[in-house]
Tab-separated table of C-alpha atoms in Angstrom:
chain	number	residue	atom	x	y	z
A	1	UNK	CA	-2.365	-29.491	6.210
A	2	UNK	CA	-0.618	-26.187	5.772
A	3	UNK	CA	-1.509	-23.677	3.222
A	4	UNK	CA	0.097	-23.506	-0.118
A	5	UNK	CA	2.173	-20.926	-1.889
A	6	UNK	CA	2.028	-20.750	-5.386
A	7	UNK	CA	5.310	-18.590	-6.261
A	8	UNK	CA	6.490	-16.807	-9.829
A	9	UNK	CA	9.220	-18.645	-10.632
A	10	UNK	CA	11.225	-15.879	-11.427
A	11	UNK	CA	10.656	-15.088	-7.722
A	12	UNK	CA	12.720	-17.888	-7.239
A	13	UNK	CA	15.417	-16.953	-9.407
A	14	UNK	CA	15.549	-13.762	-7.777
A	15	UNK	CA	16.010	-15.154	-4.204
A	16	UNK	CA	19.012	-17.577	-5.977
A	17	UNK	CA	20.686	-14.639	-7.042
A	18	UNK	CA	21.453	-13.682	-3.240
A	19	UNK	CA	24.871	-14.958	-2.087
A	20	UNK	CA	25.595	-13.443	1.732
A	21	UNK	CA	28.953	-13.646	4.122
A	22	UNK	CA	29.448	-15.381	6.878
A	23	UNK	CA	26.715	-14.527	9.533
A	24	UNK	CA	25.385	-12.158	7.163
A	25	UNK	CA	21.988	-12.123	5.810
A	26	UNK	CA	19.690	-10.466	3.012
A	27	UNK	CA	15.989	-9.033	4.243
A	28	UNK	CA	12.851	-8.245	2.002
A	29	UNK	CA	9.469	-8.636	1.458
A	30	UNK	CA	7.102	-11.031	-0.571
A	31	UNK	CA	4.329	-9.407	-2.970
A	32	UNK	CA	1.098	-11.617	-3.731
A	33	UNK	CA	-2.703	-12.144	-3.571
A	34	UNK	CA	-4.376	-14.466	-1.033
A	35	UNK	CA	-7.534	-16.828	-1.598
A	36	UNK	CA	-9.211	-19.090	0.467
A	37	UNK	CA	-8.030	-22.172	-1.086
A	38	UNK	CA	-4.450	-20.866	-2.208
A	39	UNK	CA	-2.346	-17.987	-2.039
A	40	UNK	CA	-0.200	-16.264	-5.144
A	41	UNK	CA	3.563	-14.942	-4.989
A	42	UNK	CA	4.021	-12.814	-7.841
A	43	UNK	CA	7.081	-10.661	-6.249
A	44	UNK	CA	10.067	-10.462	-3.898
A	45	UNK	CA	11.770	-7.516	-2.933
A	46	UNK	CA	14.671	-6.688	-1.458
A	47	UNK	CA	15.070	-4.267	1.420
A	48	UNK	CA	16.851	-1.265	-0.206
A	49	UNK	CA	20.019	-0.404	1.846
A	50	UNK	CA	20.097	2.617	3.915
A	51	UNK	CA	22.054	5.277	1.798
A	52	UNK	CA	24.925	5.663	3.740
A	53	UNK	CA	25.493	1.550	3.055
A	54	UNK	CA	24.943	1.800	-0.442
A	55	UNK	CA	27.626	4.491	-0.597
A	56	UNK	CA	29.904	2.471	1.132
A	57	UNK	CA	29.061	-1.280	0.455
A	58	UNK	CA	27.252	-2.390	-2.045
A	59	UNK	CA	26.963	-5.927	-1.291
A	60	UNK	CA	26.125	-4.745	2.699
A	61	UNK	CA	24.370	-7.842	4.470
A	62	UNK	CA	23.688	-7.149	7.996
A	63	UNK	CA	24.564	-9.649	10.535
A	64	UNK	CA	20.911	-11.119	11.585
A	65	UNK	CA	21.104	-9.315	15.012
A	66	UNK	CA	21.626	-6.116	13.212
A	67	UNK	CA	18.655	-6.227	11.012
A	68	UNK	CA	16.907	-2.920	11.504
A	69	UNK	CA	13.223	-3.294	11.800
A	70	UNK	CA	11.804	-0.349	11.819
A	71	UNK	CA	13.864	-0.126	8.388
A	72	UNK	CA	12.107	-2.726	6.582
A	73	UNK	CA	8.782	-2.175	8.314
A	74	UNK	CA	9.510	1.687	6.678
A	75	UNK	CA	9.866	0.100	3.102
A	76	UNK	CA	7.122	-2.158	3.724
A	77	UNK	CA	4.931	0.592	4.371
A	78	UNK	CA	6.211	2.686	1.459
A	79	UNK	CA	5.692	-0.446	-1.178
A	80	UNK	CA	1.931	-0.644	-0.131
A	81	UNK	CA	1.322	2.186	-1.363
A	82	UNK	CA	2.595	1.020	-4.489
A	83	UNK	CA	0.191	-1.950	-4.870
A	84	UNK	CA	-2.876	-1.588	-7.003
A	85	UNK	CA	-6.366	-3.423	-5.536
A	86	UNK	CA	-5.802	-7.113	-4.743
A	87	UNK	CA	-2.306	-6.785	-4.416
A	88	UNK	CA	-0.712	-7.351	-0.397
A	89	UNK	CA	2.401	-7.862	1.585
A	90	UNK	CA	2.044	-11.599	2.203
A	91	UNK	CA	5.114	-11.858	4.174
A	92	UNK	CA	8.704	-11.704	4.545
A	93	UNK	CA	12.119	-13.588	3.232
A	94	UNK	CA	15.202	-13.688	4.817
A	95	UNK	CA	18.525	-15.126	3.290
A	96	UNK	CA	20.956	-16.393	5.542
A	97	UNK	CA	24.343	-18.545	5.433
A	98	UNK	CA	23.501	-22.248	6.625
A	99	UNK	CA	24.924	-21.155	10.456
A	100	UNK	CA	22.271	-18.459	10.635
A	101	UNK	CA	19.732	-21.347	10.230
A	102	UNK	CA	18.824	-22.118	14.693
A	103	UNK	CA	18.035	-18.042	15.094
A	104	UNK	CA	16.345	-17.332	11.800
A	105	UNK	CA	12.937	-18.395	12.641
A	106	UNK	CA	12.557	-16.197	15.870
A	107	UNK	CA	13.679	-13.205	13.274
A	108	UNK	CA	11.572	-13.912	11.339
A	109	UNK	CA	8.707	-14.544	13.003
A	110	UNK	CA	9.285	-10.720	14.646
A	111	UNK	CA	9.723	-9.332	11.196
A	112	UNK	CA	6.810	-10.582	9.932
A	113	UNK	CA	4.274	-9.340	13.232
A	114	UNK	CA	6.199	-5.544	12.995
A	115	UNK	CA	5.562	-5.387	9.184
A	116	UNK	CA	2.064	-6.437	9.108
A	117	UNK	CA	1.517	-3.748	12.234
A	118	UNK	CA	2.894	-1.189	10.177
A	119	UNK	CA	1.169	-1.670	7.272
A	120	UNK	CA	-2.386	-1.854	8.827
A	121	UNK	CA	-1.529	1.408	11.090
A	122	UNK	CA	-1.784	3.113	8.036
A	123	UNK	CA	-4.770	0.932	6.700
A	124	UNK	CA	-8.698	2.395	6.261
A	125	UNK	CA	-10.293	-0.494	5.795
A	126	UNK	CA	-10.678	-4.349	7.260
A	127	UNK	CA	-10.283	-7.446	6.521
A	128	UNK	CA	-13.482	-9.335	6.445
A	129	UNK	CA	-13.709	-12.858	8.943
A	130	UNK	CA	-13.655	-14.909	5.883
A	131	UNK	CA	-9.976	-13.320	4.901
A	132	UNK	CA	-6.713	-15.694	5.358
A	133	UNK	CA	-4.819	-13.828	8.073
A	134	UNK	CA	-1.895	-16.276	8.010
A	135	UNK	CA	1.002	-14.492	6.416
A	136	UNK	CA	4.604	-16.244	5.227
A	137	UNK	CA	7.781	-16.186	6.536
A	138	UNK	CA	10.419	-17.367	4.141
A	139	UNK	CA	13.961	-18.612	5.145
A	140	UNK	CA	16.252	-19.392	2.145
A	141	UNK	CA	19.633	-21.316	2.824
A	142	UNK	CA	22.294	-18.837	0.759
A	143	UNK	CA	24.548	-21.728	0.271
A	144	UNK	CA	22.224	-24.847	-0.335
A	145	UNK	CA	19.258	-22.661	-2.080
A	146	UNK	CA	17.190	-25.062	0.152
A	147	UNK	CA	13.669	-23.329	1.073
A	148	UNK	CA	11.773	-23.579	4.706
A	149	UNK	CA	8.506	-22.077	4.161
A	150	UNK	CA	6.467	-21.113	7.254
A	151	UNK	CA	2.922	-19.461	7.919
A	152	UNK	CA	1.631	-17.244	11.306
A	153	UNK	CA	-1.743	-15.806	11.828
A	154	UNK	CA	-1.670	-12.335	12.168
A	155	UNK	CA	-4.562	-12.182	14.425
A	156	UNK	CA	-2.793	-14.339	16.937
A	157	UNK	CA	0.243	-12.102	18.322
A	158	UNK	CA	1.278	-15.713	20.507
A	159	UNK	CA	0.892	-18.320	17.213
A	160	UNK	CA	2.973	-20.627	16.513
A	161	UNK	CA	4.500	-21.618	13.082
A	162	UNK	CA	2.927	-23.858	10.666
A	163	UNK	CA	4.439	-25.589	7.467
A	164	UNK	CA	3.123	-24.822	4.573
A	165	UNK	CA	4.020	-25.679	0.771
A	166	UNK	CA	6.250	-23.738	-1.677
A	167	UNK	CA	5.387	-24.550	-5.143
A	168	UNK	CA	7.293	-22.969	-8.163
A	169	UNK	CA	4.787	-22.192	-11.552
A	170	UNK	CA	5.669	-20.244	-14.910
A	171	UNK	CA	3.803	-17.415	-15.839
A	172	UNK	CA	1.939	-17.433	-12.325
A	173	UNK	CA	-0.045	-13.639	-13.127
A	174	UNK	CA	-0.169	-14.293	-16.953
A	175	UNK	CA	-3.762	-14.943	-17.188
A	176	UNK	CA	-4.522	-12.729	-14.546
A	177	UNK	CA	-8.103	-10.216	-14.618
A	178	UNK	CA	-7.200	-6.526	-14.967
A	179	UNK	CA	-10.346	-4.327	-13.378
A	180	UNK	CA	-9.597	-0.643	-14.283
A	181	UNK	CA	-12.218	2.446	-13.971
A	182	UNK	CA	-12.062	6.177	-13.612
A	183	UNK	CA	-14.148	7.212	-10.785
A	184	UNK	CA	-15.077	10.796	-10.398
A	185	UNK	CA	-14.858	12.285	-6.645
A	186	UNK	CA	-16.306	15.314	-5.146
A	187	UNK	CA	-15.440	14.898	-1.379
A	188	UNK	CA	-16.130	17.410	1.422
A	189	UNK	CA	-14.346	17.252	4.649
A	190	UNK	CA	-15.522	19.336	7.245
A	191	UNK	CA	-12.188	21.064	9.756
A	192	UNK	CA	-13.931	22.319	12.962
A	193	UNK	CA	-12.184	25.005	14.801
A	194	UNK	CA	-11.454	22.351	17.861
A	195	UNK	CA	-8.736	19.807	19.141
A	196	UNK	CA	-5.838	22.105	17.334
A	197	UNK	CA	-3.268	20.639	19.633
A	198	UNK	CA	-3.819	17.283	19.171
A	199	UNK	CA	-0.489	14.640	18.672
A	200	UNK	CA	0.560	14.045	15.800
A	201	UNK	CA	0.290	9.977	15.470
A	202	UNK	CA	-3.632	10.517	17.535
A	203	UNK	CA	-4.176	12.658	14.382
A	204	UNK	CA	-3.454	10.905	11.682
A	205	UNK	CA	-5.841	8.052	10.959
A	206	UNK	CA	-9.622	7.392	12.344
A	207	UNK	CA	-10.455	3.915	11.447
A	208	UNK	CA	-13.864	1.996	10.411
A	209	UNK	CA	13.851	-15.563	-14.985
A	210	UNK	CA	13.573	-12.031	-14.589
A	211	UNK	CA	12.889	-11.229	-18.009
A	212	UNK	CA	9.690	-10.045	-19.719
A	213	UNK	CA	6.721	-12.082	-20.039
A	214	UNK	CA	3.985	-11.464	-22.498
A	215	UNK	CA	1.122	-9.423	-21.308
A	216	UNK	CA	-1.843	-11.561	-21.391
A	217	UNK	CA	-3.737	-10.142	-18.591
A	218	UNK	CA	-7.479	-9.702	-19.961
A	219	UNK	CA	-8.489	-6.089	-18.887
A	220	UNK	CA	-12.267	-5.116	-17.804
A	221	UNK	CA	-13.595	-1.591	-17.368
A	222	UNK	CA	-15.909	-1.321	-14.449
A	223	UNK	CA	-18.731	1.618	-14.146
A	224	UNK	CA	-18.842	2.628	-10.214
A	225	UNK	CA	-22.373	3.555	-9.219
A	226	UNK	CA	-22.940	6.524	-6.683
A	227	UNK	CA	-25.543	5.757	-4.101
A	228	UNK	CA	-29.182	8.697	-4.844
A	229	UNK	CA	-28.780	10.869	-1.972
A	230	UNK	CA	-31.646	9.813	0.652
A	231	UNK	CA	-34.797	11.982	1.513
A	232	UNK	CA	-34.625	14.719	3.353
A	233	UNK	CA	-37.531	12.505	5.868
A	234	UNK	CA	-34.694	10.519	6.176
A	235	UNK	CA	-33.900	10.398	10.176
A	236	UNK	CA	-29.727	10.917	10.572
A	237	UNK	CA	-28.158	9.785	14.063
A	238	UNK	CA	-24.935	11.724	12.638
A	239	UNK	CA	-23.568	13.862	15.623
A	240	UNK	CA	-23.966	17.497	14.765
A	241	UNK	CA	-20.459	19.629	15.070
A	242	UNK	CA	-19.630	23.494	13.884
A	243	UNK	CA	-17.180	23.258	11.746
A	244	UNK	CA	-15.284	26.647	10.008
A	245	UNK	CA	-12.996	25.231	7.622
A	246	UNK	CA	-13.259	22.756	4.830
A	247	UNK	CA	-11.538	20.909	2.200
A	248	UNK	CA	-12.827	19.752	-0.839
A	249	UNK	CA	-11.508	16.997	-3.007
A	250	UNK	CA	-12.621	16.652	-6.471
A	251	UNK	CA	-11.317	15.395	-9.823
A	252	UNK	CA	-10.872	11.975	-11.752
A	253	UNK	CA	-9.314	8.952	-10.131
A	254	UNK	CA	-8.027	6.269	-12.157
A	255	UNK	CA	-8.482	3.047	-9.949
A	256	UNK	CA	-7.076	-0.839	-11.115
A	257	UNK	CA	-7.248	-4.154	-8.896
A	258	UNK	CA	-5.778	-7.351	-10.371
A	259	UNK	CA	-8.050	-10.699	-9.197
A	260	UNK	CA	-6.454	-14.102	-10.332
A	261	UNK	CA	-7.975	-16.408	-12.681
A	262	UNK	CA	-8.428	-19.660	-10.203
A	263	UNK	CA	-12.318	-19.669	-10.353
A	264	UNK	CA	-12.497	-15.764	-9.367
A	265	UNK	CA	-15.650	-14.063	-7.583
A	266	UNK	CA	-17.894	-11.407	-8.326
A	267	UNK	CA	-17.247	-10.580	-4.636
A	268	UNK	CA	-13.798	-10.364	-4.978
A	269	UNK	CA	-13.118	-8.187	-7.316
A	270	UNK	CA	-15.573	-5.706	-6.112
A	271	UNK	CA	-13.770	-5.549	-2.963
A	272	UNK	CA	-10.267	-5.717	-4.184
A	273	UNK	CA	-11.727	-2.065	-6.752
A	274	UNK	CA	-13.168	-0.312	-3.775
A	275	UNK	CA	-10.339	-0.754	-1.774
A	276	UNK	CA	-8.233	0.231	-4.666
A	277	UNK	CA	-10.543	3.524	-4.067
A	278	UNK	CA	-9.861	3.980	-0.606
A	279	UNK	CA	-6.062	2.944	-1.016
A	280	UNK	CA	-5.607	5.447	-3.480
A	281	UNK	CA	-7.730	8.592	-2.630
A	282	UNK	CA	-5.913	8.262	0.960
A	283	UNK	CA	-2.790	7.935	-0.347
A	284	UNK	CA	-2.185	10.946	-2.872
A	285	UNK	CA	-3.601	12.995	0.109
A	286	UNK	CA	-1.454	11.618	2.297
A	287	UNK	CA	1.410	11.974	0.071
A	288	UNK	CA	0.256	16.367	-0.345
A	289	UNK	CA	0.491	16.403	3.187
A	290	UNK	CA	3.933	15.103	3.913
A	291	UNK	CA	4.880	17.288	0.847
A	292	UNK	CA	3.392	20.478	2.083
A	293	UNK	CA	4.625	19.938	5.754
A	294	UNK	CA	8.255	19.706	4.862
A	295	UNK	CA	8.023	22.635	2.445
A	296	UNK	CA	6.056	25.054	4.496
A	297	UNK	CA	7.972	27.811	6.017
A	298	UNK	CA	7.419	27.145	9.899
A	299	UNK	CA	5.717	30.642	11.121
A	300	UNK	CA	3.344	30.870	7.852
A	301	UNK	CA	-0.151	31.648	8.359
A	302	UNK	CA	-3.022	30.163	6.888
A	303	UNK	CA	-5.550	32.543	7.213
A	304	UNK	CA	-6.377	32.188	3.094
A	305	UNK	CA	-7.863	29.415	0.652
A	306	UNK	CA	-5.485	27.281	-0.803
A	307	UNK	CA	-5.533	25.231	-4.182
A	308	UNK	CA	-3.407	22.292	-4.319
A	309	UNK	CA	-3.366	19.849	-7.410
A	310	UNK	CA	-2.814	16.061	-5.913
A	311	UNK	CA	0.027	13.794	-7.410
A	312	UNK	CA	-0.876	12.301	-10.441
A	313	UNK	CA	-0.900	8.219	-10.422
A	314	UNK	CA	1.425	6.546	-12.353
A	315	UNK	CA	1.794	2.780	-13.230
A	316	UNK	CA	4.740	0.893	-14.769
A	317	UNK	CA	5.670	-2.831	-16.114
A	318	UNK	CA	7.822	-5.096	-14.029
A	319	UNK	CA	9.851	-7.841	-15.002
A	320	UNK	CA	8.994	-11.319	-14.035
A	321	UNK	CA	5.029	-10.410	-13.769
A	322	UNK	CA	2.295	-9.095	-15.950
A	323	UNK	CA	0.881	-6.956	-13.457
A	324	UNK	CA	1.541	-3.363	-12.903
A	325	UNK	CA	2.869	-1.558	-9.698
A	326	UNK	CA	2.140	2.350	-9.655
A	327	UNK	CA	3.672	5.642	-7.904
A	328	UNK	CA	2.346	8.824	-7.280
A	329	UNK	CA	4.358	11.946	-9.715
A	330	UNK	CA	3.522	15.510	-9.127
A	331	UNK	CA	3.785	17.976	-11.776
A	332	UNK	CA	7.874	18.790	-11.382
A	333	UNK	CA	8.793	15.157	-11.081
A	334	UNK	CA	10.885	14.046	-14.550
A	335	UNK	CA	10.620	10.850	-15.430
A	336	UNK	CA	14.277	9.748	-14.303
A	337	UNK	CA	12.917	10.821	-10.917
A	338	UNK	CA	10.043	8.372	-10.988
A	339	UNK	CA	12.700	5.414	-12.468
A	340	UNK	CA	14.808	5.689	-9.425
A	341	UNK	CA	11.742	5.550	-7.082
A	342	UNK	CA	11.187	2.389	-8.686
A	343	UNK	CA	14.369	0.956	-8.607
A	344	UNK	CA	14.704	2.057	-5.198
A	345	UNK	CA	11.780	0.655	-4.043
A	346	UNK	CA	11.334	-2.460	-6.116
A	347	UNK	CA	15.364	-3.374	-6.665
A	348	UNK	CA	14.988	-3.952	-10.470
A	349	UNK	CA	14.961	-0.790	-13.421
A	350	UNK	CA	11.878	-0.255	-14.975
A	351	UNK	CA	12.675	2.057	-18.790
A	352	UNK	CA	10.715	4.370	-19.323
A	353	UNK	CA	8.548	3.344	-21.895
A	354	UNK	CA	7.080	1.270	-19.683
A	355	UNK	CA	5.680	3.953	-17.437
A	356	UNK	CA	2.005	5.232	-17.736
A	357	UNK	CA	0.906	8.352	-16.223
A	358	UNK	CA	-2.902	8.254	-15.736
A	359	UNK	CA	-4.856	11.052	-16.916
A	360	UNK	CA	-6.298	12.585	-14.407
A	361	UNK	CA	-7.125	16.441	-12.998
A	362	UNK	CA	-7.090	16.224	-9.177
A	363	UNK	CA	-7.690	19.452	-7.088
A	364	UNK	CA	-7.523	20.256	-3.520
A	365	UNK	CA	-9.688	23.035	-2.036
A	366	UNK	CA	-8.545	23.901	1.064
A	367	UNK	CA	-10.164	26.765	3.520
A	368	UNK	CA	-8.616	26.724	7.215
A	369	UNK	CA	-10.764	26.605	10.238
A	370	UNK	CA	-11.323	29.528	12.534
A	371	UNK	CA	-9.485	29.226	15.886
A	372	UNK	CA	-12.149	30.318	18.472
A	373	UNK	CA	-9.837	29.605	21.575
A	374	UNK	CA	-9.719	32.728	24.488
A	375	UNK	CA	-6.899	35.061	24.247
A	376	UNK	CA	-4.612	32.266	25.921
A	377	UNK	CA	-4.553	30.032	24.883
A	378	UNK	CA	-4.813	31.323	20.937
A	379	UNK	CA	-2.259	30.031	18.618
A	380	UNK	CA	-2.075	30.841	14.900
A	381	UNK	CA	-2.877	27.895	12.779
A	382	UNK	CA	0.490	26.273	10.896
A	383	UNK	CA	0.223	24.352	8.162
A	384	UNK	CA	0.672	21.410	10.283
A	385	UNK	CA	-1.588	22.382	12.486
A	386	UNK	CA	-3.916	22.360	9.438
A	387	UNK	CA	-2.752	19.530	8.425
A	388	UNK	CA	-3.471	17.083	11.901
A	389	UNK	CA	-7.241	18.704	11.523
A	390	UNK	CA	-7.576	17.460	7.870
A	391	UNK	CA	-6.130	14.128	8.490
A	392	UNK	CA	-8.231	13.738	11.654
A	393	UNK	CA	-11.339	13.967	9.939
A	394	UNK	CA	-10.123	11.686	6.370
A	395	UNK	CA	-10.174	8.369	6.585
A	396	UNK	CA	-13.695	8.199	7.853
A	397	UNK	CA	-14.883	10.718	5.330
A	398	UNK	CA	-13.268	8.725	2.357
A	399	UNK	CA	-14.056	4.874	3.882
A	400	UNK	CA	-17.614	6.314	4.305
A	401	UNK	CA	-17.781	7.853	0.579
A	402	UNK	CA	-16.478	4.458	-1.012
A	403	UNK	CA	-18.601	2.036	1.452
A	404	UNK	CA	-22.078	2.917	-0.483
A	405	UNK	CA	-20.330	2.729	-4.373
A	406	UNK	CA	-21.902	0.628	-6.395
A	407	UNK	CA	-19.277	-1.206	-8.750
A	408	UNK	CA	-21.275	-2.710	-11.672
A	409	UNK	CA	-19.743	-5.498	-14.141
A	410	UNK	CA	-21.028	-5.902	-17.383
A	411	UNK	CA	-19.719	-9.625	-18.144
A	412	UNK	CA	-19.944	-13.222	-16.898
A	413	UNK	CA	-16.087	-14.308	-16.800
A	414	UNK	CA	-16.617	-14.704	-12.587
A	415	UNK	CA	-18.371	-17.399	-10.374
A	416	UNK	CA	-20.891	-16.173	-8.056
């Protein structure tokens, strides 16, 4: 017996909408929440067209050999950033005229593999062995409408399909349990002075209808408990390195997970708020980084300390679900600017009173390491330079700091 897909049904009016030319075909990605017995399809998004497409067509559908992966693997990669805790990418959807129908499975079956690898590239924490690793790949029939609904396990790159069910259900999220806190962070992350010329990509990441429905989601504000700091008799195995640059991360983070209402677990939802954590505080760095390495003048030196606010997080209503999706604004960014994110990234306009911004005060302390290399091999540090260093040392800092919160509930709607 294959898994079971309970689906939004204005997901399915979304995917009816699609109409595509001969040998032509529409891409995008499916938005959800997994659980052992079921999994939940509360979204499906459209690959945005590349700009130069939109200018010129704006009913482009690629022929299914042209489909560019490393496109939608880009926007798949983009959108998870979007999704608060408990939310994933639980597949992919391709629409396709009925001739397509003998070569769309090997599409998407190699859709669905790249897009999962992207997304958990860029991922600082793990699934657990009792996590569903299937994930869905969706082929509708543009003409017919007619639906074949297929699962592969991610942690099999040679697995084979297997059926599963596609079930349509009103008001899928409605009841839905909104966890939201405020968790205050004071992060240090030590720079040493070494492994400056590191690659990029080695650098990066270290690893441990449509229309509205009424909001009935119940929300729940969690307290997250910070571990005592141990003894000083405490006996460390931590490897001992001289560092002579820092960064310090400290403010107020605003942190949501959505868990659905199918007999949910304390377990759950404590996992799906720290990740939210982990998702989030990686994130808005992640996003300061990319912003300060485009805008940095090439030949600048960093021999000063820096003070960088982070992007504020932003979260916004969505037609055809009850929960919310969220952004990342900083300071300059007008509100039309964070609309056509959305659209962009979501395919459907979300007004502006349905945006919140998330008050929050979010600084970034940065000192840059001391280069103690001989005279030849001396370089003056770049920003980007700075920037690899930093991003070397983050994601264990951050999964570390999360891993020993505490996340305390003060009511008895879950199951143990």
């Amino acid at each position: 017996m294959g898994r079971s897909y309970f689906v939004e049904e204005a997901v399915g009016q979304y995917l009816s909408n699609f109409s595509t030319k001969p040998k032509g075909c529409v891409t995008g990605l499916l938005i959800g929440q997994c659980s052992p017995q079921r999994d939940y399809v509360i979204l499906a998004i459209r690959t945005p067209p590349r700009e130069e497409q939109n200018e010129s067509n704006k009913n482009y559908h690629p022929k299914l050999a042209d489909i560019d992966e490393e496109w939608v693997t880009g926007h798949a990669s983009q959108l998870s950033r979007m999704l608060p805790g408990g939310l994933l990418v639980l597949g992919v959807f391709i629409v396709a005229a009925p001739e397509l129908a003998k070569d769309i499975q090997n599409a998407l079956r190699k859709l669905l593999f790249s897009v999962e690898k992207s997304i958990i590239k860029k991922r600082l924490w793990n699934f657990t062995e009792e996590e569903v690793s299937d994930r869905v790949a969706l082929h509708v029939c543009s003409a017919t409408k007619k639906i074949l609904c297929r699962t592969y396990d991610m942690q099999d790159p040679k697995s084979s399909a297997k059926p599963a069910d596609w079930k349509y259900q009103s008001g899928l999220s409605a009841f839905w349990l909104s966890l939201e806190c405020t968790i205050n962070v004071n992060i240090h992350i030590p720079l040493s002075a070494t492994s400056v010329n590191y690659e990029l990509e080695k650098n990066t990441r270290k690893k441990s209808s449509r229309g509205n429905i009424q909001h009935s989601i119940q929300p729940f504000d969690v307290k997250v408990l910070t571990q005592l700091s141990q003894s000083s008799g405490h006996r460390s195995t931590a490897t001992v390195q001289v560092c002579s640059g820092f960064i310090n991360l400290k403010g107020a983070v605003k942190c949501r997970a959505y868990i659905h209402n199918n007999k949910p677990k304390v377990k759950d939802a404590i996992q799906a708020l720290k990740r939210d954590i982990i998702n989030t505080l990686s994130d808005r760095c992640a996003i300061l980084f990319e912003d300060l390495l485009i805008n940095e003048a090439p030949d600048k030196k960093n021999s000063e300390r820096e003070y960088h606010v982070l992007p504020h997080r932003v979260f916004a209503s969505i037609a055809g679900s009850n929960v919310m999706l969220c952004d990342y604004k900083f300071g300059d960014e007008t509100a039309g600017e964070i609309q056509e994110r959305f659209f962009e990234m979501l395919d459907q306009v979300v007004h502006g009173e349905a945006i919140q911004i998330a008050e929050e005060i979010n600084t970034v302390d940065i000192k840059p390491p001391v280069d103690n290399t001989d005279d030849t091999q001396q370089m003056q540090l770049t920003k980007a330079t700075l920037l690899l260093k930093l991003q070397q040392n983050m994601g264990v800092v951050i999964a570390a700091a999360v891993a020993i919160f505490a996340v305390a509930f003060f009511f008895n709607y879950f199951s143990d």
